[in-house]
mmCIF file of C-alpha atoms in Angstrom:
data_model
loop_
_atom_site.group_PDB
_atom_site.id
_atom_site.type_symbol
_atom_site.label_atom_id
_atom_site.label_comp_id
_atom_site.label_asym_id
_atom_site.label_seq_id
_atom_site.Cartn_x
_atom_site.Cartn_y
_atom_site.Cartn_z
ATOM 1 C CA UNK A 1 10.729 45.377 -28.436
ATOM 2 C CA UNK A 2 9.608 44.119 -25.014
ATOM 3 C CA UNK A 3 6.620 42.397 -26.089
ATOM 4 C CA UNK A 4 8.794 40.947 -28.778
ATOM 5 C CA UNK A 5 11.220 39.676 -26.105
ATOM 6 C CA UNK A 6 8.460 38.434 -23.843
ATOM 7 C CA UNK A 7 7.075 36.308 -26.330
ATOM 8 C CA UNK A 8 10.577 34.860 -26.911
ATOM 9 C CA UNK A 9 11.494 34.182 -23.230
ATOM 10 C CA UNK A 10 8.292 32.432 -22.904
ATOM 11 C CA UNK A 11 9.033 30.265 -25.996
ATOM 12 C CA UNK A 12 12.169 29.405 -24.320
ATOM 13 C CA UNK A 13 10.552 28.478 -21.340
ATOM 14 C CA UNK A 14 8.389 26.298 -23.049
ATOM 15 C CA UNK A 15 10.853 24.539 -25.083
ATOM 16 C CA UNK A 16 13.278 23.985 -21.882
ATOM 17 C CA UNK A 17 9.719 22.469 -19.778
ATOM 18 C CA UNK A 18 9.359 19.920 -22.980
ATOM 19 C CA UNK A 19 13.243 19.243 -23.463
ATOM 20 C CA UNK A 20 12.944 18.259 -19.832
ATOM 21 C CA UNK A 21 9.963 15.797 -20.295
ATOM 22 C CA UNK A 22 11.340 14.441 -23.582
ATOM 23 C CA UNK A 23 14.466 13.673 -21.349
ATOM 24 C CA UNK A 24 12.925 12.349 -18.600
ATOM 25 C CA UNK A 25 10.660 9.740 -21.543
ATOM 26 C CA UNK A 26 14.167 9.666 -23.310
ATOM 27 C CA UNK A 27 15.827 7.961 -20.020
ATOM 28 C CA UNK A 28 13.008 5.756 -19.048
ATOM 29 C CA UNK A 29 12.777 4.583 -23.034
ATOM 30 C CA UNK A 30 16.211 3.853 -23.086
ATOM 31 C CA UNK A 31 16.248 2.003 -19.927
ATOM 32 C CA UNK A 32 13.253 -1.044 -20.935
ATOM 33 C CA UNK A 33 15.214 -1.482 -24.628
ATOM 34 C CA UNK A 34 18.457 -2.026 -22.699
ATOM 35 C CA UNK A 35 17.183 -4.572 -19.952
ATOM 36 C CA UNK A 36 13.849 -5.917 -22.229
ATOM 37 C CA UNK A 37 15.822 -8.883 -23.557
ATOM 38 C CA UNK A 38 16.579 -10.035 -20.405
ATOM 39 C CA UNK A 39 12.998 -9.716 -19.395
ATOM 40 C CA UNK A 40 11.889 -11.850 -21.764
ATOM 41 C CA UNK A 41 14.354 -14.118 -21.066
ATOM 42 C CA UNK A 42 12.816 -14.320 -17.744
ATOM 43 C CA UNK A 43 9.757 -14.636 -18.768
ATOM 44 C CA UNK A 44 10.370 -17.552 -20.999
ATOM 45 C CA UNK A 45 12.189 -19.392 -17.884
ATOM 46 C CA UNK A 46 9.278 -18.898 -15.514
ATOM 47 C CA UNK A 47 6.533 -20.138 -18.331
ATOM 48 C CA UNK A 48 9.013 -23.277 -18.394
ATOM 49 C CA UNK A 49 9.246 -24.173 -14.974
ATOM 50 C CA UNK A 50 5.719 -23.751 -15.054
ATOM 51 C CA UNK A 51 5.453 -26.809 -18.000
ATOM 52 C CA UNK A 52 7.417 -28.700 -15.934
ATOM 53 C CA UNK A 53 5.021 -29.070 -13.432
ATOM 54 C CA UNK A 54 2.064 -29.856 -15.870
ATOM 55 C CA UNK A 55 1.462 -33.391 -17.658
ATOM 56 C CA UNK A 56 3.640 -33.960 -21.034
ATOM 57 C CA UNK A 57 0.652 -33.555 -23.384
ATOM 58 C CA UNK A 58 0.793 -30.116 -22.841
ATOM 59 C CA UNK A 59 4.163 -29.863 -24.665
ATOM 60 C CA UNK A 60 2.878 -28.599 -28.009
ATOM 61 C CA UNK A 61 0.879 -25.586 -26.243
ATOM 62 C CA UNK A 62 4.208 -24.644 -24.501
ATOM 63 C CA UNK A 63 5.822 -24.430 -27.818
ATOM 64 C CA UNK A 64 3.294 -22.302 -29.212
ATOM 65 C CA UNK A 65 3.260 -20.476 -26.206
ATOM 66 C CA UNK A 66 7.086 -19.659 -26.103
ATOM 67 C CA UNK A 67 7.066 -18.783 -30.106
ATOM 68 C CA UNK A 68 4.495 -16.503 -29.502
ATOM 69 C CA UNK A 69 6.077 -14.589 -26.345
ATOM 70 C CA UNK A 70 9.491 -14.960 -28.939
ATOM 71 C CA UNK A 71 7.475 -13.033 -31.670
ATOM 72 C CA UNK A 72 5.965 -10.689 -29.240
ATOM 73 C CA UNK A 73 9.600 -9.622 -27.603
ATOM 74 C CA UNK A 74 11.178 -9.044 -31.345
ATOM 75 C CA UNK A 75 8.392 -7.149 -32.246
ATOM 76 C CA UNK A 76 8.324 -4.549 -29.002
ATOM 77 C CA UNK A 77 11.974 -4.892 -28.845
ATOM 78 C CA UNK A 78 12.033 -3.095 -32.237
ATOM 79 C CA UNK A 79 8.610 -0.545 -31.361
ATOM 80 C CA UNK A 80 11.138 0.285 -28.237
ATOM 81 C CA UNK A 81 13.887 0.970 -30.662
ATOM 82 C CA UNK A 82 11.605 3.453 -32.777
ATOM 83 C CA UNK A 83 10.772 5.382 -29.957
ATOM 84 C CA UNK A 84 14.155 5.313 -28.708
ATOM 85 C CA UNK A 85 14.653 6.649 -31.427
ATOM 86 C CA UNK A 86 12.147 10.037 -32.299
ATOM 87 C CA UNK A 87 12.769 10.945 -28.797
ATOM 88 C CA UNK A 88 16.502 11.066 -29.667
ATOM 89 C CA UNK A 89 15.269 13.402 -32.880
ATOM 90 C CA UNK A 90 13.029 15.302 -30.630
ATOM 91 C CA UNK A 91 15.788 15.864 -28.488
ATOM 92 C CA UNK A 92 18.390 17.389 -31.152
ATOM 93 C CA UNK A 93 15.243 19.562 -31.909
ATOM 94 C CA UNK A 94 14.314 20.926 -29.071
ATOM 95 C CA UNK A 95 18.061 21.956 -28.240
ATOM 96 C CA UNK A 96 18.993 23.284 -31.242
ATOM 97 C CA UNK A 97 15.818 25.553 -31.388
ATOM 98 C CA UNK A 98 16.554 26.580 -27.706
ATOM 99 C CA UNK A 99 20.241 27.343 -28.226
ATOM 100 C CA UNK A 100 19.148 29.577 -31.620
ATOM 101 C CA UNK A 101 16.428 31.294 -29.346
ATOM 102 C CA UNK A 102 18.929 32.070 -27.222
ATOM 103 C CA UNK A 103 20.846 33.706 -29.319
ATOM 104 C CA UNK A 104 17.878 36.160 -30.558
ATOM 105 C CA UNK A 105 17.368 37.469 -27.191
ATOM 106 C CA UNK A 106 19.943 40.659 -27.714
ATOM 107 C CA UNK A 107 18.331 41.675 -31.714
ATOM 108 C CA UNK A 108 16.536 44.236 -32.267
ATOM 109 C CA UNK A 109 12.850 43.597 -33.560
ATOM 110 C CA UNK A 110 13.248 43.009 -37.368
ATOM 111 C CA UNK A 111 16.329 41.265 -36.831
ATOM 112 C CA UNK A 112 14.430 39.414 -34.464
ATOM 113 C CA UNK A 113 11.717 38.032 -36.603
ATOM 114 C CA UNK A 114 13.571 37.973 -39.712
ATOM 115 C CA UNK A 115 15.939 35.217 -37.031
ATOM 116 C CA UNK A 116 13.138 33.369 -36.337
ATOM 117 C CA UNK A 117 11.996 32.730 -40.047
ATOM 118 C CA UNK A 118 15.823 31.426 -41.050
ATOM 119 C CA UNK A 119 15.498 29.024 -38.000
ATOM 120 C CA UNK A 120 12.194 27.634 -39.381
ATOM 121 C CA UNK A 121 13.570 27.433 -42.641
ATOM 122 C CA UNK A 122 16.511 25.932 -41.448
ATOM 123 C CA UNK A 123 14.791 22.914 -39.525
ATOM 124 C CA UNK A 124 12.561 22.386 -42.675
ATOM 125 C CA UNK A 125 9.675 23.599 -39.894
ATOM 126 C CA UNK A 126 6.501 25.312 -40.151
ATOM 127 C CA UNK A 127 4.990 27.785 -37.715
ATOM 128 C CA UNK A 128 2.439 25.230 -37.448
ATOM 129 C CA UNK A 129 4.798 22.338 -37.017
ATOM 130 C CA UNK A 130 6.699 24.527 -34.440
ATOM 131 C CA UNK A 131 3.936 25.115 -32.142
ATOM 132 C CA UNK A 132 3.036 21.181 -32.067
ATOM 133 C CA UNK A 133 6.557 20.823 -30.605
ATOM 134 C CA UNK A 134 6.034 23.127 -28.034
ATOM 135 C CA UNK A 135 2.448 21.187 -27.443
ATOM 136 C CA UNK A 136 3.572 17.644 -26.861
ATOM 137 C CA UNK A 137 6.867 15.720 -27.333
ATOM 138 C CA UNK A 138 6.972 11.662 -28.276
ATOM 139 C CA UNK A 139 5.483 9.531 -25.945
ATOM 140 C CA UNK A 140 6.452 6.409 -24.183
ATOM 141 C CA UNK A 141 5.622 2.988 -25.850
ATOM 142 C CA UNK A 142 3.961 1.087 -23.475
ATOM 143 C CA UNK A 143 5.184 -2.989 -24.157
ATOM 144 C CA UNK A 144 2.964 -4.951 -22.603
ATOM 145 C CA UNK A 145 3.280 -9.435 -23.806
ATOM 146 C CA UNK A 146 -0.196 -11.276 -24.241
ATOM 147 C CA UNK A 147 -1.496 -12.837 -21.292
ATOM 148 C CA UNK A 148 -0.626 -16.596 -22.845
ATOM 149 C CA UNK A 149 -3.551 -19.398 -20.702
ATOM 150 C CA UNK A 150 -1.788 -22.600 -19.253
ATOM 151 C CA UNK A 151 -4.276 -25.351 -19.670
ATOM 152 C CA UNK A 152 -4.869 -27.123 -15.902
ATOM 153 C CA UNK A 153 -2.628 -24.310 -14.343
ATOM 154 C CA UNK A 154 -5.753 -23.307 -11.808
ATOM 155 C CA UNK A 155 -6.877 -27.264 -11.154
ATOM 156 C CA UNK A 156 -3.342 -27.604 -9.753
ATOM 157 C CA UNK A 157 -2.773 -24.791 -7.663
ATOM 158 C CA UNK A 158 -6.384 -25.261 -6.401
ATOM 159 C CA UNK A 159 -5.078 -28.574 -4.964
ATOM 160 C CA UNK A 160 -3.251 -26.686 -2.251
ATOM 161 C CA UNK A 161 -6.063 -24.218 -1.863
ATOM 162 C CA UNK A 162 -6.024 -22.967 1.958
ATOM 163 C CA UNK A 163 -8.274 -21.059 4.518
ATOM 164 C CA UNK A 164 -6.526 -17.973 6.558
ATOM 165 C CA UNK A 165 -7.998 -15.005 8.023
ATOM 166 C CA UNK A 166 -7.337 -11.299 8.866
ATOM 167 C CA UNK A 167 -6.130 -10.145 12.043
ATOM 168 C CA UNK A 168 -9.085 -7.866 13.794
ATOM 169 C CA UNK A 169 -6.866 -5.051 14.997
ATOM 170 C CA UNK A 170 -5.155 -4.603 11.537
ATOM 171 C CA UNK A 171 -8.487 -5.063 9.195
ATOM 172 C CA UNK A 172 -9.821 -1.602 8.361
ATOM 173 C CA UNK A 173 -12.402 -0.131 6.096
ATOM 174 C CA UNK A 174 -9.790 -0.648 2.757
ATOM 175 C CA UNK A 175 -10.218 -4.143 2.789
ATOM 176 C CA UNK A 176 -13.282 -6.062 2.365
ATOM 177 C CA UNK A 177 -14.212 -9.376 2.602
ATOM 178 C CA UNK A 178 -16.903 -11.490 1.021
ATOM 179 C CA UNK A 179 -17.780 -14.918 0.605
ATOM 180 C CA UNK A 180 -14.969 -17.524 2.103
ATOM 181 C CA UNK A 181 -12.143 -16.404 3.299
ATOM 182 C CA UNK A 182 -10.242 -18.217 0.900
ATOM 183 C CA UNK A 183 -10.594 -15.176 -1.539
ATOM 184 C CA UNK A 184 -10.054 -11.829 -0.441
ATOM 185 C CA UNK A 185 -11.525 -8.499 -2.322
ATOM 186 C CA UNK A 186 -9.159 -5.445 -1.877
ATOM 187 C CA UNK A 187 -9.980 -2.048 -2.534
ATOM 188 C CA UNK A 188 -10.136 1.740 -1.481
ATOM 189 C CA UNK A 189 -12.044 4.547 -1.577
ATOM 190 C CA UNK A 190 -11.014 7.297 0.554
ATOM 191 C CA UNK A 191 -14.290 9.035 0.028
ATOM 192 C CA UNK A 192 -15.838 6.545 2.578
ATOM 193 C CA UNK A 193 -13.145 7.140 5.094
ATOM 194 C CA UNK A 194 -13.481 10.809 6.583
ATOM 195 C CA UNK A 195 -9.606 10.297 8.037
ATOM 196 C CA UNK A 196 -8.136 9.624 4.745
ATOM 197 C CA UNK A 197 -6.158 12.560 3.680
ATOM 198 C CA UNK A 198 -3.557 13.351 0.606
ATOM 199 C CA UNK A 199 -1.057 12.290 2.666
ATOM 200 C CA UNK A 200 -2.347 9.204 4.287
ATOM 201 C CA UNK A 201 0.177 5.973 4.171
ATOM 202 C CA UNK A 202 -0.670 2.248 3.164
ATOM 203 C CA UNK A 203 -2.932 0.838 4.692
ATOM 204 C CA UNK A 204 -1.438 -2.642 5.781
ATOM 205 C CA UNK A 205 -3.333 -5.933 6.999
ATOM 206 C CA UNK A 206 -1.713 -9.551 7.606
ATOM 207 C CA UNK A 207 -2.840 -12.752 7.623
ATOM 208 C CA UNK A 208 -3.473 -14.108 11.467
ATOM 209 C CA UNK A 209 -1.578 -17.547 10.241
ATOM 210 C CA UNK A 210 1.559 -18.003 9.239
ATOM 211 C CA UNK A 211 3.574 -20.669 7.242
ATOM 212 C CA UNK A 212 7.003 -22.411 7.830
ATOM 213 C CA UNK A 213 7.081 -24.867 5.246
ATOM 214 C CA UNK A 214 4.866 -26.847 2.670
ATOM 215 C CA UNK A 215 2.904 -25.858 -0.299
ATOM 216 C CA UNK A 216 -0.136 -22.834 -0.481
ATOM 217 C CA UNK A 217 -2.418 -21.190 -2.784
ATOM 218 C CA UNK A 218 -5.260 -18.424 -1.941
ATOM 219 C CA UNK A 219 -6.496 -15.592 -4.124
ATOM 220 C CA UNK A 220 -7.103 -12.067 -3.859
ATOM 221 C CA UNK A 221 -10.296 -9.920 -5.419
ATOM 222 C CA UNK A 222 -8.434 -6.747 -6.662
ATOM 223 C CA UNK A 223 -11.847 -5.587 -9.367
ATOM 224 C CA UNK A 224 -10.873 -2.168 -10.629
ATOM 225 C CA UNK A 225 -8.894 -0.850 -7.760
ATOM 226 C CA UNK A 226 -5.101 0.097 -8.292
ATOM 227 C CA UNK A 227 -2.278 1.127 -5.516
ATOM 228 C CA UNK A 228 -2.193 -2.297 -4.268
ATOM 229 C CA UNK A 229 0.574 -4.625 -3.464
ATOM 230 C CA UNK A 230 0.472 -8.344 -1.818
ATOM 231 C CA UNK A 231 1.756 -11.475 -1.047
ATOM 232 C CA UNK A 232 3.905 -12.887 1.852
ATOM 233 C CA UNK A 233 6.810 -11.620 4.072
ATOM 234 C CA UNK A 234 9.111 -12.447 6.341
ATOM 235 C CA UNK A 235 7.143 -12.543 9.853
ATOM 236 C CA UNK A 236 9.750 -9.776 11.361
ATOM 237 C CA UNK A 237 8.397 -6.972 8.687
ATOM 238 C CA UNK A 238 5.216 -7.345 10.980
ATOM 239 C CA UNK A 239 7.322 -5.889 14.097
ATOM 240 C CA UNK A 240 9.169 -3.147 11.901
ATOM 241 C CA UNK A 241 5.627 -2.130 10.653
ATOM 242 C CA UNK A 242 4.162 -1.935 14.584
ATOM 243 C CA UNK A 243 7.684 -0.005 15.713
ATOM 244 C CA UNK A 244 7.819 2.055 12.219
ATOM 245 C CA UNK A 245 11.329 1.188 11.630
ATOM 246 C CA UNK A 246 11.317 -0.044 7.957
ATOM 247 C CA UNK A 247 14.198 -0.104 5.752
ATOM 248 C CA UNK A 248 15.130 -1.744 2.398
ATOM 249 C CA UNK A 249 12.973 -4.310 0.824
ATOM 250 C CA UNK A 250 14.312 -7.510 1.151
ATOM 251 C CA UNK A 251 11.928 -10.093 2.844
ATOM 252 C CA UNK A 252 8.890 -8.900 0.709
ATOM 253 C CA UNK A 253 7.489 -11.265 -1.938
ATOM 254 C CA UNK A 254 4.780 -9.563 -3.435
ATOM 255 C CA UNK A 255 2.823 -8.432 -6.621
ATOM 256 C CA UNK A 256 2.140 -4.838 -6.532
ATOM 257 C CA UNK A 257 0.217 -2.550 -8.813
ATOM 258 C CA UNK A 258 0.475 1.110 -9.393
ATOM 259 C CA UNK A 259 -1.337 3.808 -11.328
ATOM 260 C CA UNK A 260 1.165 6.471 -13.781
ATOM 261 C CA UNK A 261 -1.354 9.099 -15.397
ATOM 262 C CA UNK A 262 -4.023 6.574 -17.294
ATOM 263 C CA UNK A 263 -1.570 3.269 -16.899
ATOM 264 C CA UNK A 264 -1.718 0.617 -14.572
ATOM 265 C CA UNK A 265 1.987 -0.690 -14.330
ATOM 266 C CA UNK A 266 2.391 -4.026 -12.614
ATOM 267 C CA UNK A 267 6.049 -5.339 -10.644
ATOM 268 C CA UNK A 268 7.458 -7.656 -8.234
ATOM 269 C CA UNK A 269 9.635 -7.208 -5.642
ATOM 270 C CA UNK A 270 12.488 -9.168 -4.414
ATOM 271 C CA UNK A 271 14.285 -8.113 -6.541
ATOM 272 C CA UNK A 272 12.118 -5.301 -8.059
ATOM 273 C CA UNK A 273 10.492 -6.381 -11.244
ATOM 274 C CA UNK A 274 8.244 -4.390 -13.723
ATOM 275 C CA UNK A 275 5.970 -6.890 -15.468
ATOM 276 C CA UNK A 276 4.776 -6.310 -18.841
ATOM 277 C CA UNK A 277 1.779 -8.214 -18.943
ATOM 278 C CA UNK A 278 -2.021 -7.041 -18.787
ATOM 279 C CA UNK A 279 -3.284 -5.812 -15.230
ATOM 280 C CA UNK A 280 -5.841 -8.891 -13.864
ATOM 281 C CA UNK A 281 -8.963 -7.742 -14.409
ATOM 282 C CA UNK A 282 -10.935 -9.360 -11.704
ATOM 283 C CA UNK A 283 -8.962 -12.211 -9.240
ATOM 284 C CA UNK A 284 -5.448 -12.969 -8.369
ATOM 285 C CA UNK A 285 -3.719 -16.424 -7.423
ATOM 286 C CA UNK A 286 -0.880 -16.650 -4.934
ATOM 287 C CA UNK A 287 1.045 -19.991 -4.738
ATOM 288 C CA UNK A 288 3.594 -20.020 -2.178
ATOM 289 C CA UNK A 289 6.623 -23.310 -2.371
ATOM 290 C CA UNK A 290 8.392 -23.043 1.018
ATOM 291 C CA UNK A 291 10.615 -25.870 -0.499
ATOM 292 C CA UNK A 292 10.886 -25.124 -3.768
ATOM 293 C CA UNK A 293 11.306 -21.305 -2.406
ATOM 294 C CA UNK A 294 9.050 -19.838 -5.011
ATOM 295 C CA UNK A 295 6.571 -17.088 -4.934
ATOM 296 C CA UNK A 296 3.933 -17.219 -7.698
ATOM 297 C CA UNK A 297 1.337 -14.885 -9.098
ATOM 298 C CA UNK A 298 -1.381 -16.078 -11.648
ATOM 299 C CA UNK A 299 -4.535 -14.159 -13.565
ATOM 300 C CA UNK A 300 -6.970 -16.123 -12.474
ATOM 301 C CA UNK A 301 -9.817 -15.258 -15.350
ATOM 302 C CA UNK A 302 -6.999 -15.962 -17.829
ATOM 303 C CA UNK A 303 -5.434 -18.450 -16.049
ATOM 304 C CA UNK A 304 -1.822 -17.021 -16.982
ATOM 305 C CA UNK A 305 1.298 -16.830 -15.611
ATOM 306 C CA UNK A 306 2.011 -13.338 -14.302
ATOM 307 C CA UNK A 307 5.289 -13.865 -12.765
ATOM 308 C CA UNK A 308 7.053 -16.704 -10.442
ATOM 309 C CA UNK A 309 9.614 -14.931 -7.798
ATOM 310 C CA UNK A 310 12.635 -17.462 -7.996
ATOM 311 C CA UNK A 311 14.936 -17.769 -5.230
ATOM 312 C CA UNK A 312 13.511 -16.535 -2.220
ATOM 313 C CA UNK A 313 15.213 -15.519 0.708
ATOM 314 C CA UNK A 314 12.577 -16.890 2.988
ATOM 315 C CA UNK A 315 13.180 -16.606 6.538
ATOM 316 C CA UNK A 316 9.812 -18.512 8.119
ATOM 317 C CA UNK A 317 7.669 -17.638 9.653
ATOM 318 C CA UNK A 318 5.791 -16.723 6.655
ATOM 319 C CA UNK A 319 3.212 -14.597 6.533
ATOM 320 C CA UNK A 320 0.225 -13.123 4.054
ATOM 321 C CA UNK A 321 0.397 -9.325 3.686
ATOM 322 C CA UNK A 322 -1.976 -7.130 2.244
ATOM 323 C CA UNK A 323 -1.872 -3.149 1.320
ATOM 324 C CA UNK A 324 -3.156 -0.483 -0.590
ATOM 325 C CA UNK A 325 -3.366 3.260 -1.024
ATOM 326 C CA UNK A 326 -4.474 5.953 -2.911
ATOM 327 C CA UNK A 327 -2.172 9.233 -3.589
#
């Protein structure tokens, strides 16, 4: 009888462990489908403004470019749905089999298995099909749009290319240079650094310059790295950094990447975006407006759009921030 009830209270323990993961997917599932249209929707304003800026021969590609990112968002919007939806199935599972388990804990040990078989039977479930429960529960989609080219998008921000460099005392051995300092190659690799530890911060670094108004455009080298984040702030983040007295996040502009398990997920900040387009590969573009109030991101090798930060609250000085970790 005890080994009987030992195996069951470790079934139960197993099915509560996946009933919380499949929750915890469940939530984050149900939380893209409700806000993806409006992503989309976002998306499809930014790729306009962007057209707006470019010559009027270009008007056919837009078209094609904003039917495809249509098709794109109907089709994830229903692969969101679907998974929405097993996890919701998973979900009845998993409790139902936990609350009948429960239930077995006081029988005696033919009752016992004989109670197991009619719950099987009852869930149309084999043994077999049982244990894959307890093994892995749906996973996540992961929606991520094409990376759509804008023909001429780099020959124009290239017109406001600009020269900047890092400020000595802040540069450390987590951010390289080579070549110009026009581009910028960020990266870290704690095995070089004998101070790193588990539990070792950002490392920040700012541009010596900063910008009050006009138009700018630089890029940054990210290769393979992940745990990054930058773009510009508003100059007083730089004396909250030095006193360590940071709170809230408004006054950053920036493009940030992060690292879940074997996913790179991308975002913005200001207000906090996820972006559902591919991770750059090799070079980002930065395109500051002052004006216009705009903070833009680009893929330089595909020369996309990855997001335009509308609106910004800049208070100038601006200046270039750059920062990256490993957990």
């Amino acid at each position: 009888m005890a080994l009987l009830q030992e195996k069951l209270l470790k079934k139960m323990q197993s099915l509560w462990e996946k009933a919380c993961e499949n929750h915890r997917n469940l939530n984050m599932e149900t939380t893209r489908t409700r806000c993806w249209k409006d992503y989309v929707s976002l998306r499809r304003e930014a790729i306009r403004a962007e057209y707006q800026k470019m010559p009027a021969f270009l008007h056919e590609e837009e078209q094609h470019h904003l039917e495809r990112l249509q098709k794109e968002g109907e089709d994830i919007f229903q692969q969101l749905n679907e998974s929405k939806a097993r996890m919701e199935h998973s979900r009845e599972l998993l409790r139902g089999m936990y609350e009948d388990l429960k239930e077995m804990c006081h029988k005696a040990d033919v009752e016992l298995l004989q109670a197991f078989e009619d719950i099987l039977h009852r869930l149309h479930l084999s043994p077999c099909r049982y244990e894959s429960l307890l093994l892995q529960v749906p996973e996540p989609a992961n929606p991520e749009l094409s990376a759509g080219p804008i023909t001429g998008l780099l020959d124009r921000l290239n017109g406001f290319r600009v020269d900047f460099t890092l400020q000595p005392e802040r540069a450390n051995s987590h951010i390289f240079l080579y070549g110009d300092l026009r581009s910028m190659n960020v990266g870290c690799d704690p095995q070089d650094d004998p101070h790193f530890t588990a539990k070792s911060e950002c490392f920040f670094v700012w541009g010596a310059q900063t910008f009050t108004s006009g138009k700018y455009y630089w890029e940054v080298h990210v290769g393979d790295s992940w745990n990054w984040a930058f773009g510009v702030c508003n100059n007083y983040w730089k004396e909250k950094r030095q006193n360590d007295k940071i709170d809230g996040g408004e006054g950053l502009f920036l493009l940030g990447c992060v690292k879940e398990d074997a996913h790179c997920s991308l975002f913005t900040t200001s207000p906090l975006v996820v972006q559902y387009v591919p991770r750059p590969a090799s070079r980002v573009g930065l395109f500051l407006d002052c004006e216009g109030r705009t903070m833009t991101f680009v893929d330089v090798d595909q020369s996309s759009l990855i997001y335009t930060i509308p609106n910004c609250s800049f208070s100038p000085p601006l200046r270039p921030i750059f920062c990256c970790s490993h957990f």
